[in-house]
Amino acid sequence: MKFGMQAKTAQRYFRFKCRTPWAHLATAAAAVLLSVRIDGQTPPPASVSEIVAAGRWYIIAGILILGQTFLILELLRHRARRKKMQADLTVANDQLRLALEAGHSVGWDWDVKTGRDQWFGDLQSIFGIAADTYSGRVEAFHEHIHPEDRKLVAHAVAEARRLARPYTAEFRVIRPDGAVRWLTATGKFYYAPDNQAERMLGIAVDITERKHIHEALRASEEKFSKAFRQSPMALTLTRVRDDRYIEVNEAFERVTGWNRDEVIGRTPFEVGLWKDAKQRDDLVNRLLKGDVVRDFAFHARTRAGEERNVLGSAELIEVDGETCVLSVAADITDLKRVEATLRESEERFRLVANTAPVMIWMADADKRCTYVNKSWLEYTGGSYEAQLEDGWVENLHPEDRDRSWEIYSAAFDRREYFQMEYRLRRADGEYRWFFDSGVPRFNADGSFAGYIGSAIDVTERKLAEETLSMVSRRLIEAQEEERARIARELHDDISQRLSLLVLNLERSRRSMPATLTQAGDAIGETIKLALEISSDTQALSHRLHSSKLELLGLAAAAASYCRELSDQRGVTIDFHSETLPNNLAPEIALCLFRVLQEALQNAIKHSGTTRFQVSFRSAPAEIVLTVHDSGRGFDSIQITRGRGLGITSMKERMNLIHGKIRIESQLQRGTTVRASVPLDALIKTADSAG
Amino acid sequence: MSFSTQGLPTPNSCPVRLLLVEDHVALAKATAEFLRETGLEVEIADSGKRALETIATFRPDVVLCDMCLPDMSGLEVVKALRAGQIAKNAIVAMLTSMVEADLDLLERNAGDYGVNFFLSKPMTEQKLDRVLRNLTKPQAGRESMPSAAERPRLRRPVP
């Protein structure tokens, strides 16, 4: 303001200053002339009338002198005012400059006629000029403007000048160091009486930071806009004031079936989206109270009238000064359907599990039981909770617990199928045998989920097995007894009678006259035949029940048998034996002997070869009998059919002495029977000493 | 073959005493007869116990023993004989029902058992020869070795 007033005063003064000197000179000249004229013309006044007459000129001179004095005083006053104004102006200038610098602004004073441009203010940061003021051509100013904006500025300036309107423009300037600053300039043209623009004054403010902020805000708004539009969830903006839609995104359109245009400006109820008005009101009220609404489930109706389950969250935000509700919602109808299906499936499983006659159980990845079916509960009589985790083990027979847990645990670690048998206590305290098997389960992503298994009552089978075992044993015993009996009969009865026969023949031969050589020879032949029969009978007897075992020991008896057999059948048997312990229990010797017999008979019958290897090996902890041939072999299916009895009998025998028997065979690659008996079973006890 | 060709002791020697241990009655009798025909003096014992008793009184030169006896194994009889005082150096032949081939094994270990021979049944001339042949050889430490006058007299087989 001050400046404005001073400017006006300066203007006036400017005009006045020009004229005053001449005025001064004119009045001064007039005064002098008058004084001279007065002085030069008349003698000194004698009378008043003369004085009055002369006074006219004096009055005029006096008036002129007074006038001159006033003029001089006025001049002095003006000068003083002028000085003051100048001082004020300087102060004002300084203040302005400081203000401009502080505000990162630049002011200019453009003398249109001369084209001289004076800049002042924050020249450093805007133009990179290290000075307070700068005086130059207006063209220099144009050089600083960013090339793209020059036209704009020129146009704005021209327009303002032409139309005598305030000049405004926003443009960039480039500093010498390459930095770009945004400026907003306002200015005004001053015109001469002839309406020619004389002067332009203006101020330009550095708005670079503000511009950047605006850019950032715009970018951010754009980002938000984009996010809003493209979000896979349905987003809506509604004004709290009147509950009208301000904005909805594409997902919303997709889920509801309504177009953006159809809903903007309308309320959800008008549109028909929300079923329950009260629900929505509650929601908005909660938001207004300051609550945050999360995972809010409600029913929405699509354009087609279909009802969907929706899960949403909402918040209050300010948009353009208005409080709005921003809501995010997802259509969970399908999810809910899947959940329902899953529940149904689980129900079905439970139904099956509980009505099945077998026991079903499940365990998690940490071996802890997580489920048992009704069957289990009914059988054990325990509560459901008591079975979980490791509780189920309590129902097992104490003797079976460790072993069963071992098998279970080991399989778990290997994620493999397992089976085991244990005795399970029934509600009434009785133990029954169960066959339990489990398989690992995996999640859809392949991770290990635990086990599922079933247990079935096999008590009958177990009893049958035991009975069968017992029967087998009895059969074997009976068989041995029978053989022994036959052997004995052969030995005691037949053999003896044959001996008798031979003796008689010998005696007959003796008493035959030497001359009857033919008869003698005939008897001799008969004796030979008889001896053969005797020998064969003995061999048969030994095959059935050999005292050789006791007498000769297992190795020798076996060797003898092999020799007999090879002679009899015309085959080759390579027999090899290490030294076997000589305190071998008779059952073991007999068993191994029988296994040898059975294996060799089978080999001779089925292998198709005529060479066999038999060996006895004495290892520190066991005796091993091996019978081998390189014949046509057989596959394991056959082994369980057809020849079953022989092999079963071998297995049973080995069982009886706690030994193991393994038969390996490959088609065309031969067969090997391997029977082994552990050491601690070998010692013949004092009690069983023959 | 007959003994006459073997340079056996003269008929004037006392008979060789042979103890036959065999529990099968008929066979024992027949065998005894068979043996007696060759000039041996034969006693029969039908059990191990009886055999040991008879050894004490009969003092056989030869013992022909069945391996399988009702009360004990023939080997045990031999063991008792060798451990005892009477006839401890008699020739012992075990009669087994083993085939010839197996006898080799037994024979190899015969010394362990205190047995001189292992024979298989039935008894034949040949086997008898084998046993009795040894009687012609003087046996070291054989008890009551008969003098030339005491040697068993063998009757010639009746033609």
mmCIF file of N, CA and C in Angstrom, chain A residues 313-416:
data_model
loop_
_atom_site.group_PDB
_atom_site.id
_atom_site.type_symbol
_atom_site.label_atom_id
_atom_site.label_comp_id
_atom_site.label_asym_id
_atom_site.label_seq_id
_atom_site.Cartn_x
_atom_site.Cartn_y
_atom_site.Cartn_z
ATOM 1 N N SER A 313 -15.701 -55.666 4.452
ATOM 2 C CA SER A 313 -15.163 -54.778 5.478
ATOM 3 C C SER A 313 -15.441 -53.353 5.036
ATOM 4 N N ALA A 314 -15.558 -52.420 5.977
ATOM 5 C CA ALA A 314 -15.864 -51.037 5.586
ATOM 6 C C ALA A 314 -15.126 -50.055 6.488
ATOM 7 N N GLU A 315 -14.905 -48.870 5.909
ATOM 8 C CA GLU A 315 -14.202 -47.813 6.636
ATOM 9 C C GLU A 315 -14.730 -46.473 6.177
ATOM 10 N N LEU A 316 -14.551 -45.462 7.040
ATOM 11 C CA LEU A 316 -14.923 -44.107 6.626
ATOM 12 C C LEU A 316 -13.702 -43.432 6.048
ATOM 13 N N ILE A 317 -13.874 -42.779 4.914
ATOM 14 C CA ILE A 317 -12.764 -41.958 4.393
ATOM 15 C C ILE A 317 -13.304 -40.629 3.879
ATOM 16 N N GLU A 318 -12.410 -39.683 3.781
ATOM 17 C CA GLU A 318 -12.791 -38.368 3.260
ATOM 18 C C GLU A 318 -12.505 -38.336 1.777
ATOM 19 N N VAL A 319 -13.477 -37.975 1.015
ATOM 20 C CA VAL A 319 -13.265 -37.808 -0.419
ATOM 21 C C VAL A 319 -13.850 -36.470 -0.809
ATOM 22 N N ASP A 320 -12.975 -35.607 -1.330
ATOM 23 C CA ASP A 320 -13.423 -34.261 -1.725
ATOM 24 C C ASP A 320 -14.179 -33.586 -0.607
ATOM 25 N N GLY A 321 -13.682 -33.749 0.582
ATOM 26 C CA GLY A 321 -14.313 -33.048 1.682
ATOM 27 C C GLY A 321 -15.560 -33.723 2.227
ATOM 28 N N GLU A 322 -15.976 -34.826 1.613
ATOM 29 C CA GLU A 322 -17.191 -35.495 2.086
ATOM 30 C C GLU A 322 -16.811 -36.760 2.825
ATOM 31 N N THR A 323 -17.543 -37.084 3.884
ATOM 32 C CA THR A 323 -17.300 -38.349 4.563
ATOM 33 C C THR A 323 -17.987 -39.441 3.753
ATOM 34 N N CYS A 324 -17.207 -40.463 3.443
ATOM 35 C CA CYS A 324 -17.767 -41.548 2.649
ATOM 36 C C CYS A 324 -17.458 -42.888 3.302
ATOM 37 N N VAL A 325 -18.220 -43.873 2.880
ATOM 38 C CA VAL A 325 -17.941 -45.241 3.319
ATOM 39 C C VAL A 325 -17.254 -45.966 2.178
ATOM 40 N N LEU A 326 -16.055 -46.459 2.450
ATOM 41 C CA LEU A 326 -15.348 -47.298 1.467
ATOM 42 C C LEU A 326 -15.547 -48.746 1.915
ATOM 43 N N SER A 327 -16.193 -49.521 1.054
ATOM 44 C CA SER A 327 -16.410 -50.898 1.465
ATOM 45 C C SER A 327 -15.749 -51.872 0.490
ATOM 46 N N VAL A 328 -15.205 -52.946 1.071
ATOM 47 C CA VAL A 328 -14.523 -53.996 0.301
ATOM 48 C C VAL A 328 -15.284 -55.286 0.560
ATOM 49 N N ALA A 329 -15.664 -55.955 -0.511
ATOM 50 C CA ALA A 329 -16.464 -57.159 -0.279
ATOM 51 C C ALA A 329 -16.040 -58.278 -1.211
ATOM 52 N N ALA A 330 -16.171 -59.474 -0.720
ATOM 53 C CA ALA A 330 -15.861 -60.645 -1.535
ATOM 54 C C ALA A 330 -17.066 -61.573 -1.558
ATOM 55 N N ASP A 331 -17.280 -62.158 -2.719
ATOM 56 C CA ASP A 331 -18.390 -63.084 -2.884
ATOM 57 C C ASP A 331 -17.944 -64.466 -2.402
ATOM 58 N N ILE A 332 -18.498 -64.889 -1.291
ATOM 59 C CA ILE A 332 -18.065 -66.175 -0.752
ATOM 60 C C ILE A 332 -19.114 -67.264 -0.931
ATOM 61 N N THR A 333 -20.025 -67.042 -1.865
ATOM 62 C CA THR A 333 -21.075 -68.036 -2.077
ATOM 63 C C THR A 333 -20.482 -69.398 -2.422
ATOM 64 N N ASP A 334 -19.530 -69.387 -3.359
ATOM 65 C CA ASP A 334 -18.930 -70.655 -3.770
ATOM 66 C C ASP A 334 -18.158 -71.283 -2.623
ATOM 67 N N LEU A 335 -17.455 -70.424 -1.896
ATOM 68 C CA LEU A 335 -16.692 -70.924 -0.753
ATOM 69 C C LEU A 335 -17.602 -71.634 0.229
ATOM 70 N N LYS A 336 -18.737 -70.984 0.466
ATOM 71 C CA LYS A 336 -19.683 -71.568 1.410
ATOM 72 C C LYS A 336 -20.212 -72.898 0.888
ATOM 73 N N ARG A 337 -20.391 -72.961 -0.396
ATOM 74 C CA ARG A 337 -20.891 -74.195 -0.987
ATOM 75 C C ARG A 337 -19.881 -75.326 -0.800
ATOM 76 N N VAL A 338 -18.623 -74.973 -1.040
ATOM 77 C CA VAL A 338 -17.559 -75.964 -0.865
ATOM 78 C C VAL A 338 -17.500 -76.422 0.580
ATOM 79 N N GLU A 339 -17.628 -75.464 1.494
ATOM 80 C CA GLU A 339 -17.617 -75.818 2.918
ATOM 81 C C GLU A 339 -18.740 -76.776 3.241
ATOM 82 N N ALA A 340 -19.911 -76.469 2.669
ATOM 83 C CA ALA A 340 -21.059 -77.329 2.927
ATOM 84 C C ALA A 340 -20.800 -78.728 2.384
ATOM 85 N N THR A 341 -20.225 -78.785 1.194
ATOM 86 C CA THR A 341 -19.924 -80.082 0.593
ATOM 87 C C THR A 341 -18.943 -80.856 1.452
ATOM 88 N N LEU A 342 -17.941 -80.126 1.930
ATOM 89 C CA LEU A 342 -16.935 -80.750 2.774
ATOM 90 C C LEU A 342 -17.563 -81.309 4.037
ATOM 91 N N ARG A 343 -18.434 -80.511 4.618
ATOM 92 C CA ARG A 343 -19.097 -80.963 5.838
ATOM 93 C C ARG A 343 -19.898 -82.224 5.561
ATOM 94 N N GLU A 344 -20.606 -82.174 4.434
ATOM 95 C CA GLU A 344 -21.399 -83.347 4.045
ATOM 96 C C GLU A 344 -20.517 -84.561 3.918
ATOM 97 N N SER A 345 -19.376 -84.356 3.245
ATOM 98 C CA SER A 345 -18.447 -85.454 3.029
ATOM 99 C C SER A 345 -17.944 -86.005 4.351
ATOM 100 N N GLU A 346 -17.630 -85.109 5.260
ATOM 101 C CA GLU A 346 -17.175 -85.559 6.577
ATOM 102 C C GLU A 346 -18.258 -86.330 7.291
ATOM 103 N N GLU A 347 -19.461 -85.834 7.149
ATOM 104 C CA GLU A 347 -20.590 -86.526 7.765
ATOM 105 C C GLU A 347 -20.706 -87.939 7.235
ATOM 106 N N ARG A 348 -20.599 -88.031 5.935
ATOM 107 C CA ARG A 348 -20.704 -89.327 5.285
ATOM 108 C C ARG A 348 -19.618 -90.265 5.781
ATOM 109 N N PHE A 349 -18.415 -89.722 5.901
ATOM 110 C CA PHE A 349 -17.308 -90.522 6.405
ATOM 111 C C PHE A 349 -17.622 -91.039 7.798
ATOM 112 N N ARG A 350 -18.094 -90.122 8.630
ATOM 113 C CA ARG A 350 -18.397 -90.544 9.990
ATOM 114 C C ARG A 350 -19.472 -91.605 10.025
ATOM 115 N N LEU A 351 -20.430 -91.455 9.144
ATOM 116 C CA LEU A 351 -21.501 -92.429 9.100
ATOM 117 C C LEU A 351 -20.936 -93.798 8.748
ATOM 118 N N VAL A 352 -20.135 -93.815 7.697
ATOM 119 C CA VAL A 352 -19.525 -95.075 7.276
ATOM 120 C C VAL A 352 -18.631 -95.629 8.371
ATOM 121 N N ALA A 353 -17.804 -94.766 8.917
ATOM 122 C CA ALA A 353 -16.858 -95.219 9.937
ATOM 123 C C ALA A 353 -17.577 -95.807 11.130
ATOM 124 N N ASN A 354 -18.680 -95.200 11.493
ATOM 125 C CA ASN A 354 -19.342 -95.665 12.699
ATOM 126 C C ASN A 354 -20.203 -96.891 12.488
ATOM 127 N N THR A 355 -20.628 -97.130 11.270
ATOM 128 C CA THR A 355 -21.472 -98.295 11.069
ATOM 129 C C THR A 355 -20.679 -99.506 10.584
ATOM 130 N N ALA A 356 -19.429 -99.267 10.198
ATOM 131 C CA ALA A 356 -18.633 -100.388 9.730
ATOM 132 C C ALA A 356 -18.313 -101.320 10.885
ATOM 133 N N PRO A 357 -18.286 -102.597 10.629
ATOM 134 C CA PRO A 357 -17.998 -103.538 11.699
ATOM 135 C C PRO A 357 -16.541 -103.539 12.119
ATOM 136 N N VAL A 358 -15.678 -103.002 11.249
ATOM 137 C CA VAL A 358 -14.275 -102.964 11.652
ATOM 138 C C VAL A 358 -14.016 -101.712 12.474
ATOM 139 N N MET A 359 -12.902 -101.698 13.135
ATOM 140 C CA MET A 359 -12.523 -100.515 13.888
ATOM 141 C C MET A 359 -11.690 -99.622 12.996
ATOM 142 N N ILE A 360 -11.992 -98.327 13.064
ATOM 143 C CA ILE A 360 -11.254 -97.387 12.241
ATOM 144 C C ILE A 360 -10.622 -96.346 13.153
ATOM 145 N N TRP A 361 -9.393 -95.964 12.833
ATOM 146 C CA TRP A 361 -8.712 -94.943 13.627
ATOM 147 C C TRP A 361 -7.937 -94.026 12.707
ATOM 148 N N MET A 362 -7.653 -92.834 13.243
ATOM 149 C CA MET A 362 -6.822 -91.892 12.483
ATOM 150 C C MET A 362 -5.812 -91.254 13.428
ATOM 151 N N ALA A 363 -4.657 -90.935 12.871
ATOM 152 C CA ALA A 363 -3.649 -90.266 13.680
ATOM 153 C C ALA A 363 -3.082 -89.095 12.888
ATOM 154 N N ASP A 364 -2.580 -88.105 13.620
ATOM 155 C CA ASP A 364 -1.997 -86.947 12.938
ATOM 156 C C ASP A 364 -0.514 -87.196 12.675
ATOM 157 N N ALA A 365 0.126 -86.193 12.077
ATOM 158 C CA ALA A 365 1.516 -86.370 11.659
ATOM 159 C C ALA A 365 2.469 -86.608 12.825
ATOM 160 N N ASP A 366 1.998 -86.357 14.041
ATOM 161 C CA ASP A 366 2.875 -86.578 15.202
ATOM 162 C C ASP A 366 2.579 -87.879 15.916
ATOM 163 N N LYS A 367 1.958 -88.795 15.237
ATOM 164 C CA LYS A 367 1.661 -90.127 15.773
ATOM 165 C C LYS A 367 0.556 -90.127 16.827
ATOM 166 N N ARG A 368 -0.038 -88.982 17.044
ATOM 167 C CA ARG A 368 -1.087 -88.945 18.072
ATOM 168 C C ARG A 368 -2.418 -89.324 17.464
ATOM 169 N N CYS A 369 -3.158 -90.154 18.185
ATOM 170 C CA CYS A 369 -4.461 -90.570 17.692
ATOM 171 C C CYS A 369 -5.426 -89.390 17.705
ATOM 172 N N THR A 370 -6.139 -89.201 16.583
ATOM 173 C CA THR A 370 -7.094 -88.101 16.536
ATOM 174 C C THR A 370 -8.530 -88.583 16.374
ATOM 175 N N TYR A 371 -8.713 -89.853 16.065
ATOM 176 C CA TYR A 371 -10.069 -90.340 15.858
ATOM 177 C C TYR A 371 -10.136 -91.849 16.000
ATOM 178 N N VAL A 372 -11.198 -92.298 16.685
ATOM 179 C CA VAL A 372 -11.524 -93.723 16.638
ATOM 180 C C VAL A 372 -13.020 -93.815 16.402
ATOM 181 N N ASN A 373 -13.427 -94.873 15.714
ATOM 182 C CA ASN A 373 -14.861 -94.932 15.405
ATOM 183 C C ASN A 373 -15.633 -95.612 16.522
ATOM 184 N N LYS A 374 -16.914 -95.681 16.291
ATOM 185 C CA LYS A 374 -17.800 -96.177 17.339
ATOM 186 C C LYS A 374 -17.454 -97.617 17.722
ATOM 187 N N SER A 375 -17.130 -98.395 16.688
ATOM 188 C CA SER A 375 -16.776 -99.793 16.915
ATOM 189 C C SER A 375 -15.718 -99.932 18.001
ATOM 190 N N TRP A 376 -14.679 -99.131 17.860
ATOM 191 C CA TRP A 376 -13.574 -99.190 18.827
ATOM 192 C C TRP A 376 -14.076 -98.856 20.224
ATOM 193 N N LEU A 377 -14.845 -97.774 20.279
ATOM 194 C CA LEU A 377 -15.332 -97.320 21.587
ATOM 195 C C LEU A 377 -16.226 -98.364 22.235
ATOM 196 N N GLU A 378 -17.086 -98.956 21.405
ATOM 197 C CA GLU A 378 -17.995 -99.948 21.955
ATOM 198 C C GLU A 378 -17.236 -101.166 22.445
ATOM 199 N N TYR A 379 -16.230 -101.571 21.680
ATOM 200 C CA TYR A 379 -15.472 -102.761 22.072
ATOM 201 C C TYR A 379 -14.676 -102.528 23.369
ATOM 202 N N THR A 380 -13.924 -101.421 23.361
ATOM 203 C CA THR A 380 -13.060 -101.192 24.519
ATOM 204 C C THR A 380 -13.836 -100.665 25.723
ATOM 205 N N GLY A 381 -15.008 -100.059 25.430
ATOM 206 C CA GLY A 381 -15.811 -99.548 26.525
ATOM 207 C C GLY A 381 -15.255 -98.265 27.109
ATOM 208 N N GLY A 382 -14.257 -97.672 26.441
ATOM 209 C CA GLY A 382 -13.672 -96.447 26.987
ATOM 210 C C GLY A 382 -14.346 -95.218 26.433
ATOM 211 N N SER A 383 -13.949 -94.054 26.952
ATOM 212 C CA SER A 383 -14.513 -92.815 26.431
ATOM 213 C C SER A 383 -13.691 -92.379 25.223
ATOM 214 N N TYR A 384 -14.289 -91.533 24.393
ATOM 215 C CA TYR A 384 -13.612 -91.048 23.199
ATOM 216 C C TYR A 384 -12.309 -90.324 23.548
ATOM 217 N N GLU A 385 -12.393 -89.453 24.525
ATOM 218 C CA GLU A 385 -11.216 -88.655 24.873
ATOM 219 C C GLU A 385 -10.068 -89.537 25.343
ATOM 220 N N ALA A 386 -10.418 -90.604 26.052
ATOM 221 C CA ALA A 386 -9.378 -91.460 26.619
ATOM 222 C C ALA A 386 -8.552 -92.150 25.541
ATOM 223 N N GLN A 387 -9.109 -92.250 24.306
ATOM 224 C CA GLN A 387 -8.390 -92.969 23.257
ATOM 225 C C GLN A 387 -7.395 -92.079 22.552
ATOM 226 N N LEU A 388 -7.641 -90.754 22.648
ATOM 227 C CA LEU A 388 -6.861 -89.840 21.824
ATOM 228 C C LEU A 388 -5.423 -89.736 22.309
ATOM 229 N N GLU A 389 -4.644 -89.045 21.511
ATOM 230 C CA GLU A 389 -3.200 -88.889 21.749
ATOM 231 C C GLU A 389 -2.564 -90.260 21.847
ATOM 232 N N ASP A 390 -2.111 -90.681 23.031
ATOM 233 C CA ASP A 390 -1.516 -92.010 23.162
ATOM 234 C C ASP A 390 -2.376 -92.922 24.017
ATOM 235 N N GLY A 391 -3.574 -92.465 24.327
ATOM 236 C CA GLY A 391 -4.439 -93.219 25.222
ATOM 237 C C GLY A 391 -4.798 -94.595 24.717
ATOM 238 N N TRP A 392 -4.876 -94.751 23.395
ATOM 239 C CA TRP A 392 -5.320 -96.020 22.829
ATOM 240 C C TRP A 392 -4.411 -97.185 23.211
ATOM 241 N N VAL A 393 -3.159 -96.874 23.483
ATOM 242 C CA VAL A 393 -2.206 -97.943 23.805
ATOM 243 C C VAL A 393 -2.586 -98.691 25.080
ATOM 244 N N GLU A 394 -3.268 -97.993 25.951
ATOM 245 C CA GLU A 394 -3.637 -98.616 27.237
ATOM 246 C C GLU A 394 -4.510 -99.841 27.053
ATOM 247 N N ASN A 395 -5.240 -99.900 25.921
ATOM 248 C CA ASN A 395 -6.145 -101.020 25.713
ATOM 249 C C ASN A 395 -5.426 -102.269 25.225
ATOM 250 N N LEU A 396 -4.176 -102.101 24.853
ATOM 251 C CA LEU A 396 -3.440 -103.260 24.364
ATOM 252 C C LEU A 396 -2.949 -104.120 25.523
ATOM 253 N N HIS A 397 -2.768 -105.396 25.235
ATOM 254 C CA HIS A 397 -2.217 -106.304 26.236
ATOM 255 C C HIS A 397 -0.815 -105.824 26.605
ATOM 256 N N PRO A 398 -0.488 -105.789 27.891
ATOM 257 C CA PRO A 398 0.827 -105.286 28.309
ATOM 258 C C PRO A 398 1.986 -105.906 27.539
ATOM 259 N N GLU A 399 1.888 -107.194 27.246
ATOM 260 C CA GLU A 399 2.998 -107.848 26.548
ATOM 261 C C GLU A 399 3.117 -107.402 25.100
ATOM 262 N N ASP A 400 2.021 -106.889 24.547
ATOM 263 C CA ASP A 400 2.050 -106.522 23.133
ATOM 264 C C ASP A 400 2.325 -105.041 22.927
ATOM 265 N N ARG A 401 2.311 -104.264 24.008
ATOM 266 C CA ARG A 401 2.399 -102.815 23.861
ATOM 267 C C ARG A 401 3.702 -102.363 23.227
ATOM 268 N N ASP A 402 4.818 -102.811 23.808
ATOM 269 C CA ASP A 402 6.109 -102.329 23.302
ATOM 270 C C ASP A 402 6.317 -102.680 21.845
ATOM 271 N N ARG A 403 6.025 -103.936 21.552
ATOM 272 C CA ARG A 403 6.262 -104.400 20.184
ATOM 273 C C ARG A 403 5.396 -103.636 19.192
ATOM 274 N N SER A 404 4.122 -103.476 19.558
ATOM 275 C CA SER A 404 3.204 -102.778 18.660
ATOM 276 C C SER A 404 3.626 -101.332 18.467
ATOM 277 N N TRP A 405 3.995 -100.672 19.557
ATOM 278 C CA TRP A 405 4.408 -99.280 19.437
ATOM 279 C C TRP A 405 5.632 -99.152 18.538
ATOM 280 N N GLU A 406 6.563 -100.103 18.675
ATOM 281 C CA GLU A 406 7.755 -100.140 17.825
ATOM 282 C C GLU A 406 7.386 -100.147 16.344
ATOM 283 N N ILE A 407 6.513 -101.081 16.015
ATOM 284 C CA ILE A 407 6.124 -101.236 14.603
ATOM 285 C C ILE A 407 5.430 -99.968 14.110
ATOM 286 N N TYR A 408 4.501 -99.474 14.910
ATOM 287 C CA TYR A 408 3.719 -98.279 14.578
ATOM 288 C C TYR A 408 4.636 -97.082 14.358
ATOM 289 N N SER A 409 5.516 -96.891 15.356
ATOM 290 C CA SER A 409 6.395 -95.729 15.328
ATOM 291 C C SER A 409 7.370 -95.771 14.155
ATOM 292 N N ALA A 410 7.953 -96.946 13.937
ATOM 293 C CA ALA A 410 8.924 -97.085 12.855
ATOM 294 C C ALA A 410 8.273 -96.822 11.496
ATOM 295 N N ALA A 411 7.075 -97.350 11.306
ATOM 296 C CA ALA A 411 6.384 -97.151 10.030
ATOM 297 C C ALA A 411 6.074 -95.677 9.818
ATOM 298 N N PHE A 412 5.648 -95.022 10.880
ATOM 299 C CA PHE A 412 5.338 -93.598 10.844
ATOM 300 C C PHE A 412 6.539 -92.815 10.340
ATOM 301 N N ASP A 413 7.697 -93.139 10.915
ATOM 302 C CA ASP A 413 8.906 -92.409 10.532
ATOM 303 C C ASP A 413 9.225 -92.617 9.068
ATOM 304 N N ARG A 414 8.877 -93.808 8.561
ATOM 305 C CA ARG A 414 9.180 -94.085 7.161
ATOM 306 C C ARG A 414 8.011 -93.775 6.247
ATOM 307 N N ARG A 415 6.894 -93.357 6.840
ATOM 308 C CA ARG A 415 5.687 -93.072 6.064
ATOM 309 C C ARG A 415 5.300 -94.275 5.211
ATOM 310 N N GLU A 416 5.308 -95.456 5.825
ATOM 311 C CA GLU A 416 4.987 -96.669 5.081
ATOM 312 C C GLU A 416 3.786 -97.394 5.664
#
